[in-house]
Short mmCIF file of C-alpha atoms in Angstrom, two decimals:
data_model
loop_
_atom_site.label_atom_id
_atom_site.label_comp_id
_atom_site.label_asym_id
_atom_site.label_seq_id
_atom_site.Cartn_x
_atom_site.Cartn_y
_atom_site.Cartn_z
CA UNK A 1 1.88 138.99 220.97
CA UNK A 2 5.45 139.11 222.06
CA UNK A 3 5.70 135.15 222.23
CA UNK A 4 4.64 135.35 218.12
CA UNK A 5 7.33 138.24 217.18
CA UNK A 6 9.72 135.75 219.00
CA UNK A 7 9.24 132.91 217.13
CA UNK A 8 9.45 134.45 213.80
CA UNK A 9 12.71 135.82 214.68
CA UNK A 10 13.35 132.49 215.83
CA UNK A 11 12.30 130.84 212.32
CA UNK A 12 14.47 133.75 210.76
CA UNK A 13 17.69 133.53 212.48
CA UNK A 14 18.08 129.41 212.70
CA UNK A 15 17.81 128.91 209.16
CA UNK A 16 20.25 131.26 208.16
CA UNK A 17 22.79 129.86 210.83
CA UNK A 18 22.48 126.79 209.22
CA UNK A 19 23.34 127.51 205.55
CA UNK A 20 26.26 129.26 207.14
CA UNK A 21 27.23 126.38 209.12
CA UNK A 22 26.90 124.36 205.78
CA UNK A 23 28.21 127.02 203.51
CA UNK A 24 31.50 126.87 206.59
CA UNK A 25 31.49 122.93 206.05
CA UNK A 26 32.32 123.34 201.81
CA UNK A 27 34.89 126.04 202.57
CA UNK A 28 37.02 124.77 205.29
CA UNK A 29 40.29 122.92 204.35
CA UNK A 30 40.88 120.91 207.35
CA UNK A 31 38.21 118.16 206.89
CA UNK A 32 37.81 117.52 210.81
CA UNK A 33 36.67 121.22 210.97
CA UNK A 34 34.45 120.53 208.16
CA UNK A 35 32.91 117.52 209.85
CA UNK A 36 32.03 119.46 213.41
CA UNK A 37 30.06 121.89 210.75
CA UNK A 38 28.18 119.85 209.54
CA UNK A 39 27.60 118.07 213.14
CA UNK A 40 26.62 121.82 213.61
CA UNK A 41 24.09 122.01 210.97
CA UNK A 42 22.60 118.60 211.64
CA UNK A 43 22.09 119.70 215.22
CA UNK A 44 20.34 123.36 214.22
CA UNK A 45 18.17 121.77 211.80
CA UNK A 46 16.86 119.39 214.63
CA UNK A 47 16.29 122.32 216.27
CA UNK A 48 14.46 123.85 213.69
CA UNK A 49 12.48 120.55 213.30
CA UNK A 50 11.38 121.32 216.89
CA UNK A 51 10.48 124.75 216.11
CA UNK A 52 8.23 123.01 213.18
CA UNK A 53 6.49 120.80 215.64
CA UNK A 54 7.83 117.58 214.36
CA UNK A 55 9.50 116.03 217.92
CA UNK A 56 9.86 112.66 215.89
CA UNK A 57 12.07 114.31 212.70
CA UNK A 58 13.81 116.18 215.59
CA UNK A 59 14.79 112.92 217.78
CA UNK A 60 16.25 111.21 214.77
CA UNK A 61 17.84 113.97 213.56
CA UNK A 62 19.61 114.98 216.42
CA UNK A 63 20.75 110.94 217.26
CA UNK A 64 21.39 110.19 213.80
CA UNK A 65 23.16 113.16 212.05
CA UNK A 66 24.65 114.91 215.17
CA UNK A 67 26.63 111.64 216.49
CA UNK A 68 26.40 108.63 214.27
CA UNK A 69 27.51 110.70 210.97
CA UNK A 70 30.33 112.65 213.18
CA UNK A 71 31.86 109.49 214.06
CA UNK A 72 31.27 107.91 210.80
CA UNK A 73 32.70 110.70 209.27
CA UNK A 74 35.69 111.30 211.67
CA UNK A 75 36.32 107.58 211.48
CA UNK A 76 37.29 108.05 207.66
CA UNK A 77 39.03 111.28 207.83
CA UNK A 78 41.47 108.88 210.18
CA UNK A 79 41.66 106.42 207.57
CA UNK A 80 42.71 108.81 205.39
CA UNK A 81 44.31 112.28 205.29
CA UNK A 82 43.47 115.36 207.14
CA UNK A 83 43.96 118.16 204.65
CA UNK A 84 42.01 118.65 201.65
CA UNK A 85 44.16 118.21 198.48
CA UNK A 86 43.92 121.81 196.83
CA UNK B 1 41.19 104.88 218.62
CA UNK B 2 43.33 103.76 221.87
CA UNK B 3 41.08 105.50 224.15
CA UNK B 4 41.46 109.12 225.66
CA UNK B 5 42.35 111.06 229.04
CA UNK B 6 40.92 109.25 232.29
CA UNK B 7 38.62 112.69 232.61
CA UNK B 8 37.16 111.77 229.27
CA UNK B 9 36.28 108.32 230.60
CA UNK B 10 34.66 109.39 233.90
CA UNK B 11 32.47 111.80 232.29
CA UNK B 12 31.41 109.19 229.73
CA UNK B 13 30.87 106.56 232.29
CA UNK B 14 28.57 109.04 234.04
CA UNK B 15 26.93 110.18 231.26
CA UNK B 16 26.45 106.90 229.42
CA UNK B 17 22.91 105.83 232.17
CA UNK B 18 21.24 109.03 231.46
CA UNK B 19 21.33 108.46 227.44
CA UNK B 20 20.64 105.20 228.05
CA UNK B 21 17.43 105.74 230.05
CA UNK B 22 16.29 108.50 228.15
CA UNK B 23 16.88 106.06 224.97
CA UNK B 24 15.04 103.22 226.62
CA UNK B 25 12.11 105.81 227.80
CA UNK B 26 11.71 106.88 224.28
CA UNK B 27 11.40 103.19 222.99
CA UNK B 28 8.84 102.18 226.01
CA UNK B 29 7.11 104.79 225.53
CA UNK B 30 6.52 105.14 221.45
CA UNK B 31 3.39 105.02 221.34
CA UNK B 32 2.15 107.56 223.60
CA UNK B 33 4.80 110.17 223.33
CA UNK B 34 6.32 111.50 220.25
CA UNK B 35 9.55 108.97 219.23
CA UNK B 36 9.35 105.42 218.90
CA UNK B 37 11.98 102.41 218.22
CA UNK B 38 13.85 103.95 215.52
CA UNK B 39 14.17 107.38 217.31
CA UNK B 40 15.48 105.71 220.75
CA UNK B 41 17.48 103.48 219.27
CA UNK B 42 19.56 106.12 217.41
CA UNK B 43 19.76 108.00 220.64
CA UNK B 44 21.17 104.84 222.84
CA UNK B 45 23.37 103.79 219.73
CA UNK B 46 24.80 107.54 220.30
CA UNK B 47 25.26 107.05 224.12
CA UNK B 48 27.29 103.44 223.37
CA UNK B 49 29.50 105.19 220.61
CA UNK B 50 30.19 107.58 223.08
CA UNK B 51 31.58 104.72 225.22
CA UNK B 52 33.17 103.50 222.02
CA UNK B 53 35.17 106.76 221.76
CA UNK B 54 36.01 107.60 225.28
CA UNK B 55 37.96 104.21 225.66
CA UNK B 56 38.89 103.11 222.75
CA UNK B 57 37.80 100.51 220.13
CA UNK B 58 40.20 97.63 221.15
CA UNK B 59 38.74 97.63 224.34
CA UNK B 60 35.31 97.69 223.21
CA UNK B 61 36.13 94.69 220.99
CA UNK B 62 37.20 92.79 223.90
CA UNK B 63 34.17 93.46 225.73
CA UNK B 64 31.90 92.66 222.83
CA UNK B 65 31.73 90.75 219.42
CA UNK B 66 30.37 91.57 216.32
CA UNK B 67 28.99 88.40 215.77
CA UNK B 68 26.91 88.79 218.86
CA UNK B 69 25.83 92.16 217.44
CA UNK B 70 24.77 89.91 214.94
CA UNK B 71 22.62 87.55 216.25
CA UNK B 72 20.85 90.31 218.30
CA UNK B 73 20.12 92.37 215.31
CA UNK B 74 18.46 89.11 213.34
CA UNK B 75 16.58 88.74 216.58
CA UNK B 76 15.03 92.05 216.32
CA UNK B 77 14.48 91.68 212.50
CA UNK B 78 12.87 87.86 213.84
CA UNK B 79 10.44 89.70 216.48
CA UNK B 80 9.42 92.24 214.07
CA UNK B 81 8.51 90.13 211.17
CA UNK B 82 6.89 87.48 213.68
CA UNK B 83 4.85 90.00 214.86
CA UNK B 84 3.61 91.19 210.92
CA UNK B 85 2.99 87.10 210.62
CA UNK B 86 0.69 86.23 213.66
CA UNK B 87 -2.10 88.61 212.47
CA UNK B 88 -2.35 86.75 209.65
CA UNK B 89 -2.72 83.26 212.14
CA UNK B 90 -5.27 85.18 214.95
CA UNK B 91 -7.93 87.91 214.91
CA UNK B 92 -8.62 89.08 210.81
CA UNK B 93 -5.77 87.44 209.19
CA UNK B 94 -4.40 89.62 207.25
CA UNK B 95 -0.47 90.87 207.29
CA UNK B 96 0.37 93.83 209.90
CA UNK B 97 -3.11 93.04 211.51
CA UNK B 98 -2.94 94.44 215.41
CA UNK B 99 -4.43 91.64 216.43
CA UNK B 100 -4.11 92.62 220.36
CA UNK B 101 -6.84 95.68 220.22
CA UNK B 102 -8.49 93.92 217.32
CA UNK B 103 -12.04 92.59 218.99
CA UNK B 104 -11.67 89.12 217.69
CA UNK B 105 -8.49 88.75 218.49
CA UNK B 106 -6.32 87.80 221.15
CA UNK B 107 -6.57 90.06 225.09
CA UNK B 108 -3.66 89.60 226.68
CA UNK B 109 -1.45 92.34 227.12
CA UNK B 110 -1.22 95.89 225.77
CA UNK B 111 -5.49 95.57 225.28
CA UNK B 112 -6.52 98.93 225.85
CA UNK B 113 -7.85 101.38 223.67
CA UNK B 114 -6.61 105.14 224.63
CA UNK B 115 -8.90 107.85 224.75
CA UNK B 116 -5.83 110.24 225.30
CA UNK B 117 -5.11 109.45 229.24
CA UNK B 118 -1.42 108.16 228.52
CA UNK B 119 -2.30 104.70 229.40
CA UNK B 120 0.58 102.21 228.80
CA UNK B 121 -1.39 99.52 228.59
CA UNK B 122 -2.58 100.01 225.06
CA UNK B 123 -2.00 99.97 221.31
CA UNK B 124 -1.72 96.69 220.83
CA UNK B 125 1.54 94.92 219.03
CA UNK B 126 2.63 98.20 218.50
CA UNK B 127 4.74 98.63 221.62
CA UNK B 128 6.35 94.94 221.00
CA UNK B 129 7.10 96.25 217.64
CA UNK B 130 8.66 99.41 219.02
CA UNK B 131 11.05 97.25 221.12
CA UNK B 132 11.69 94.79 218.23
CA UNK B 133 12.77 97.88 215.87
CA UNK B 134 14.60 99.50 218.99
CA UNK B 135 16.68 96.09 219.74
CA UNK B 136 17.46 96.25 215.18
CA UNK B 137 18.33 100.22 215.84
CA UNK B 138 20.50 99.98 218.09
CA UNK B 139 22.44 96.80 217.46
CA UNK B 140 22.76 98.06 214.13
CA UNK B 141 23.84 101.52 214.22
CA UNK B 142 26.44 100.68 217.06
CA UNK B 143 28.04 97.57 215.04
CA UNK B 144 28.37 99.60 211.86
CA UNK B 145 30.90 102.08 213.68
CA UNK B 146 32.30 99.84 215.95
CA UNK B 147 33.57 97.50 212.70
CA UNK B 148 34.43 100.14 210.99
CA UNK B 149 36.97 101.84 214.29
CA UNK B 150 38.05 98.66 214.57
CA UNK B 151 39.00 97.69 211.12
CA UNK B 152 40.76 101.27 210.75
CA UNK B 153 43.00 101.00 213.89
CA UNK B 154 46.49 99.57 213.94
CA UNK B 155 47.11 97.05 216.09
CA UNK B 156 50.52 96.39 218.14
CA UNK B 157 51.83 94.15 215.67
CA UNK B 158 50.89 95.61 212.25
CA UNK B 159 53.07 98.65 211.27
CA UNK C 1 30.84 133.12 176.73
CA UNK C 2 31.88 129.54 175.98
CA UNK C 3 28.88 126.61 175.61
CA UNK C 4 29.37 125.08 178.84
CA UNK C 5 28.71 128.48 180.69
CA UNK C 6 25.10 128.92 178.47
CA UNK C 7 24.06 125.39 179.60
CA UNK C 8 24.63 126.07 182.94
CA UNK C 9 22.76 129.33 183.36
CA UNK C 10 19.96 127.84 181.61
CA UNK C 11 20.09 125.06 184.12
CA UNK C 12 20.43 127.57 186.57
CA UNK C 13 17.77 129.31 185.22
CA UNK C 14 15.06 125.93 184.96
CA UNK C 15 15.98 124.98 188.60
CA UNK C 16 15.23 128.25 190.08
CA UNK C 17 12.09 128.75 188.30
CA UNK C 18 10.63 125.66 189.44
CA UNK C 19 11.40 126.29 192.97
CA UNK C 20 10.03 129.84 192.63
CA UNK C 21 6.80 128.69 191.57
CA UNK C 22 7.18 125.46 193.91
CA UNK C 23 7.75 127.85 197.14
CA UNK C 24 4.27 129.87 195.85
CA UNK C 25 2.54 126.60 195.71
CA UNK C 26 2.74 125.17 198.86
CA UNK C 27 0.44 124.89 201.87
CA UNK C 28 0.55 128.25 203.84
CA UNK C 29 2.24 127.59 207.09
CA UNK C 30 0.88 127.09 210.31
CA UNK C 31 -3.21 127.48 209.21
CA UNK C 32 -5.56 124.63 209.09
CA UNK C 33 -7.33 124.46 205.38
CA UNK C 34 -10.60 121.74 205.81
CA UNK C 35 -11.31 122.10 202.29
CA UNK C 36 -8.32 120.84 200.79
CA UNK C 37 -7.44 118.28 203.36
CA UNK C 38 -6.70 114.84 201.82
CA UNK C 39 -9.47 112.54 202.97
CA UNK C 40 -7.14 110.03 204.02
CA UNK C 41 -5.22 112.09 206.57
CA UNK C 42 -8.87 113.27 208.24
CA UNK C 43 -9.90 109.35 208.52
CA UNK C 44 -6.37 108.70 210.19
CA UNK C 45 -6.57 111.70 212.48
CA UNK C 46 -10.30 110.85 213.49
CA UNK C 47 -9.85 106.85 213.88
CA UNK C 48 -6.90 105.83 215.25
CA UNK C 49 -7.09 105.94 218.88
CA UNK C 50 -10.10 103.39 218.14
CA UNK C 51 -8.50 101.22 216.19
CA UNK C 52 -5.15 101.02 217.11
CA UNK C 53 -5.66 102.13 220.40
CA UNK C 54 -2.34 104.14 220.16
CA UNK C 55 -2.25 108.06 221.46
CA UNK C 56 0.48 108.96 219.23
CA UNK C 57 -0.50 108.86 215.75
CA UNK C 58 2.74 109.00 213.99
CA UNK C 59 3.94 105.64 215.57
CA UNK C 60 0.54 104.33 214.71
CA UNK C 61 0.69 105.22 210.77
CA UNK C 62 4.55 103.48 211.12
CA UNK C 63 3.70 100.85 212.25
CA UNK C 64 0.09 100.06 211.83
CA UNK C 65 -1.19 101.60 208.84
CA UNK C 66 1.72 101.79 206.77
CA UNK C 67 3.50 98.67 208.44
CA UNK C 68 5.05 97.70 204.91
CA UNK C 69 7.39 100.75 204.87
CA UNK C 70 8.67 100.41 208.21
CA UNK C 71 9.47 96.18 206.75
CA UNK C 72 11.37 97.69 203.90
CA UNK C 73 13.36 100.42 206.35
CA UNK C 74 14.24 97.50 208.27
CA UNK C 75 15.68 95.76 205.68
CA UNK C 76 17.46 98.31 204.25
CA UNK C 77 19.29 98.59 207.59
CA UNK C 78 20.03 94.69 207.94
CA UNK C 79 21.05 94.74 204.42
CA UNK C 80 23.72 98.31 205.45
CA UNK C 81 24.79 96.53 208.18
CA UNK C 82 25.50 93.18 206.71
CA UNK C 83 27.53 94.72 204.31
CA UNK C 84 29.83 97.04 206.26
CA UNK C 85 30.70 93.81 208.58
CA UNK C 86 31.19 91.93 205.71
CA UNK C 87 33.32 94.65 203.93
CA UNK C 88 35.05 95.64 207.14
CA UNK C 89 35.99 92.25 209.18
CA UNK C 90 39.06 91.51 210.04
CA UNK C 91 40.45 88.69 208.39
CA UNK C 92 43.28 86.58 211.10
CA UNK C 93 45.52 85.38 209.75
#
C-alpha cells in the first residue's frame, strides 16, 4: 500500500520537474544554460519512461537526447554566439 | 574543441569500457532483454563522444577518418538489407522472412525457439540484425558529431 | 481587442478543447481491458516466442513483424548522415 502512494507521488512530482526544466530552457538567456535544461528534461523524461514501463523508450531516450543532442547542441552554440540577442 | 584538463581525460579513459560494455551488452543481448541495436548503439555512440570531448576533436581526427566511418556504416546498412534478402532465397521466400527459426529453413545458428529461459541461442536473424543496426547506430551517430566538431574548430593556421 | 488577438484565443480555444476531450478518451492507465484489445496486438503477444523464437517482443515486432519500418529508419539515418559529412567536410586546399 505504501509502495502504490509512492509511485503516484512519483508520477506527480517528475512530470512537473520537467515542464519546469523546459519552461527554464525558453527563459534562460545564456543558451549553454539553456542547453543543460533541456539535457535535464531529456534525462527526467527517460526517467519517467521507466516509471511507464517502457525500458526500450527509456534507453534511447536517455543515449539519444541526454548526450548526442547536448553535444549537437553545444557544438552550434560554439559556432555561433553565446547570448541570446534580446 | 582542443581537449580539456588531464583529470577530465583520466576519468573518461576509465569510464569509456564500462559504456562500452554496457552498450555492447545491450546490442548482444536485444532480443532477450529490453533494448536492442538502435538503443546500444546510441548508448556506445555517447561513451565515444565522450572520448571526443575529453580530448579534443583534432586528436580524434587523427586517430580516425570519416571516410572509414563511412565504409563501416554502409557495411551495417549491407548486413542489414542482406539479411531482409536471403529469406526471400531460403526457407518461405518472402522479404524479412526469419528464415533461421523458420522450419524449412536453414539450422545453423541462433535455432532455438524460447519458451522464456533467456536462451541466447535463439530468435533467429534477429540477433545478426541487432548487430547490423548496432554497427549503422553507432558509426552513424558518432560521425555526425565528430564532422561537425571538426568542421567548427579552428585550426593553427586559419585565423 | 485587435483581430490577431481573437484568432488566437479561438485557436487557443480549438486546441485545448480537443486535448480536453482527447485526455477523457484515452485508455485508463495501468488496467488491462480484454474487450477492447486490438486483435492484432493479442496474436503478437500470444505467438511470438513460437515464431520468432525471440523473448523480447518489442525487438521481435522491430524487426520481424514490422521489418519494413526499421528499413526506412535506417535509411533515414544513412541519408542524415550522408548529408552532414557532405555539408560539413573539410575542403584542403
Amino acid at each position: 500500500m505504501e509502495v502504490e502512494w509512492l509511485t503516484y507521488l512519483i508520477h506527480i512530482i517528475v512530470p512537473i520537474i520537467i515542464v519546469i526544466a523546459a519552461a527554464l530552457a525558453v527563459v534562460f538567456k545564456d543558451l549553454i544554460a539553456a542547453a543543460i535544461a533541456v539535457a535535464a528534461m531529456s534525462l527526467l523524461l527517460s526517467l519517467e519512461f521507466y516509471i511507464l514501463q517502457a525500458p526500450d523508450v527509456a534507453i534511447a531516450e536517455a543515449g539519444v537526447g541526454a548526450c548526442l543532442t547536448t553535444a549537437i547542441l553545444i557544438i552550434a552554440i560554439r559556432a555561433t554566439k553565446r547570448e541570446e540577442e534580446a | 574543441m582542443s581537449g580539456m584538463s588531464r583529470i577530465v581525460k583520466t576519468m573518461a579513459s576509465v569510464t569509456f569500457p564500462l559504456a562500452l560494455i554496457y552498450g555492447l551488452y545491450i546490442i548482444a543481448h536485444g532480443h532477450l532483454t529490453p533494448g536492442g541495436g538502435f538503443q546500444g548503439g546510441a548508448v556506445v555512440a555517447s561513451a565515444c563522444i565522450m572520448i571526443l570531448v575529453a580530448y579534443g576533436s583534432v586528436w580524434t581526427m587523427g586517430k580516425i577518418k570519416e571516410k572509414r566511418l563511412s565504409a563501416f556504416e554502409s557495411l551495417g546498412a549491407l548486413g542489414f538489407i542482406c539479411l531482409a534478402f536471403f529469406g526471400l532465397i531460403f526457407g518461405a521466400n518472402y522479404f524479412f522472412n526469419n528464415f533461421l527459426v523458420h522450419p524449412e529453413g536453414l539450422d545453423i545458428i541462433f535455432n532455438g525457439t524460447a519458451k522464456g529461459l533467456s536462451n541466447i541461442n535463439t530468435a533467429g536473424v534477429i540477433p545478426l540484425m541487432n548487430f547490423a543496426v548496432g554497427l549503422k547506430v553507432i558509426v552513424g551517430l558518432f560521425a555526425i558529431v565528430l564532422v561537425m566538431a571538426y568542421a567548427t574548430t579552428k585550426l593553427k593556421g586559419e585565423k | 481587442m485587435s483581430i490577431r488577438n481573437i484568432v488566437a484565443v479561438t485557436f487557443f480555444a480549438v486546441v485545448a478543447l480537443f486535448l480536453i476531450f482527447g485526455a477523457l478518451m484515452t485508455h485508463p492507465f495501468g488496467e488491462f481491458d480484454e474487450d477492447n484489445t486490438p486483435e492484432m496486438d493479442q496474436y503478437i503477444i500470444d505467438n511470438t516466442q513460437s515464431e520468432t523464437g525471440a523473448d523480447n517482443v518489442v525487438t521481435a515486432v522491430v524487426f520481424d513483424y514490422r521489418g519494413f519500418d526499421t528499413l526506412g529508419e535506417a535509411t533515414v539515418l544513412f541519408t542524415a548522415v550522408a548529408g552532414v559529412i557532405l555539408i560539413f567536410r573539410r575542403v584542403k586546399k
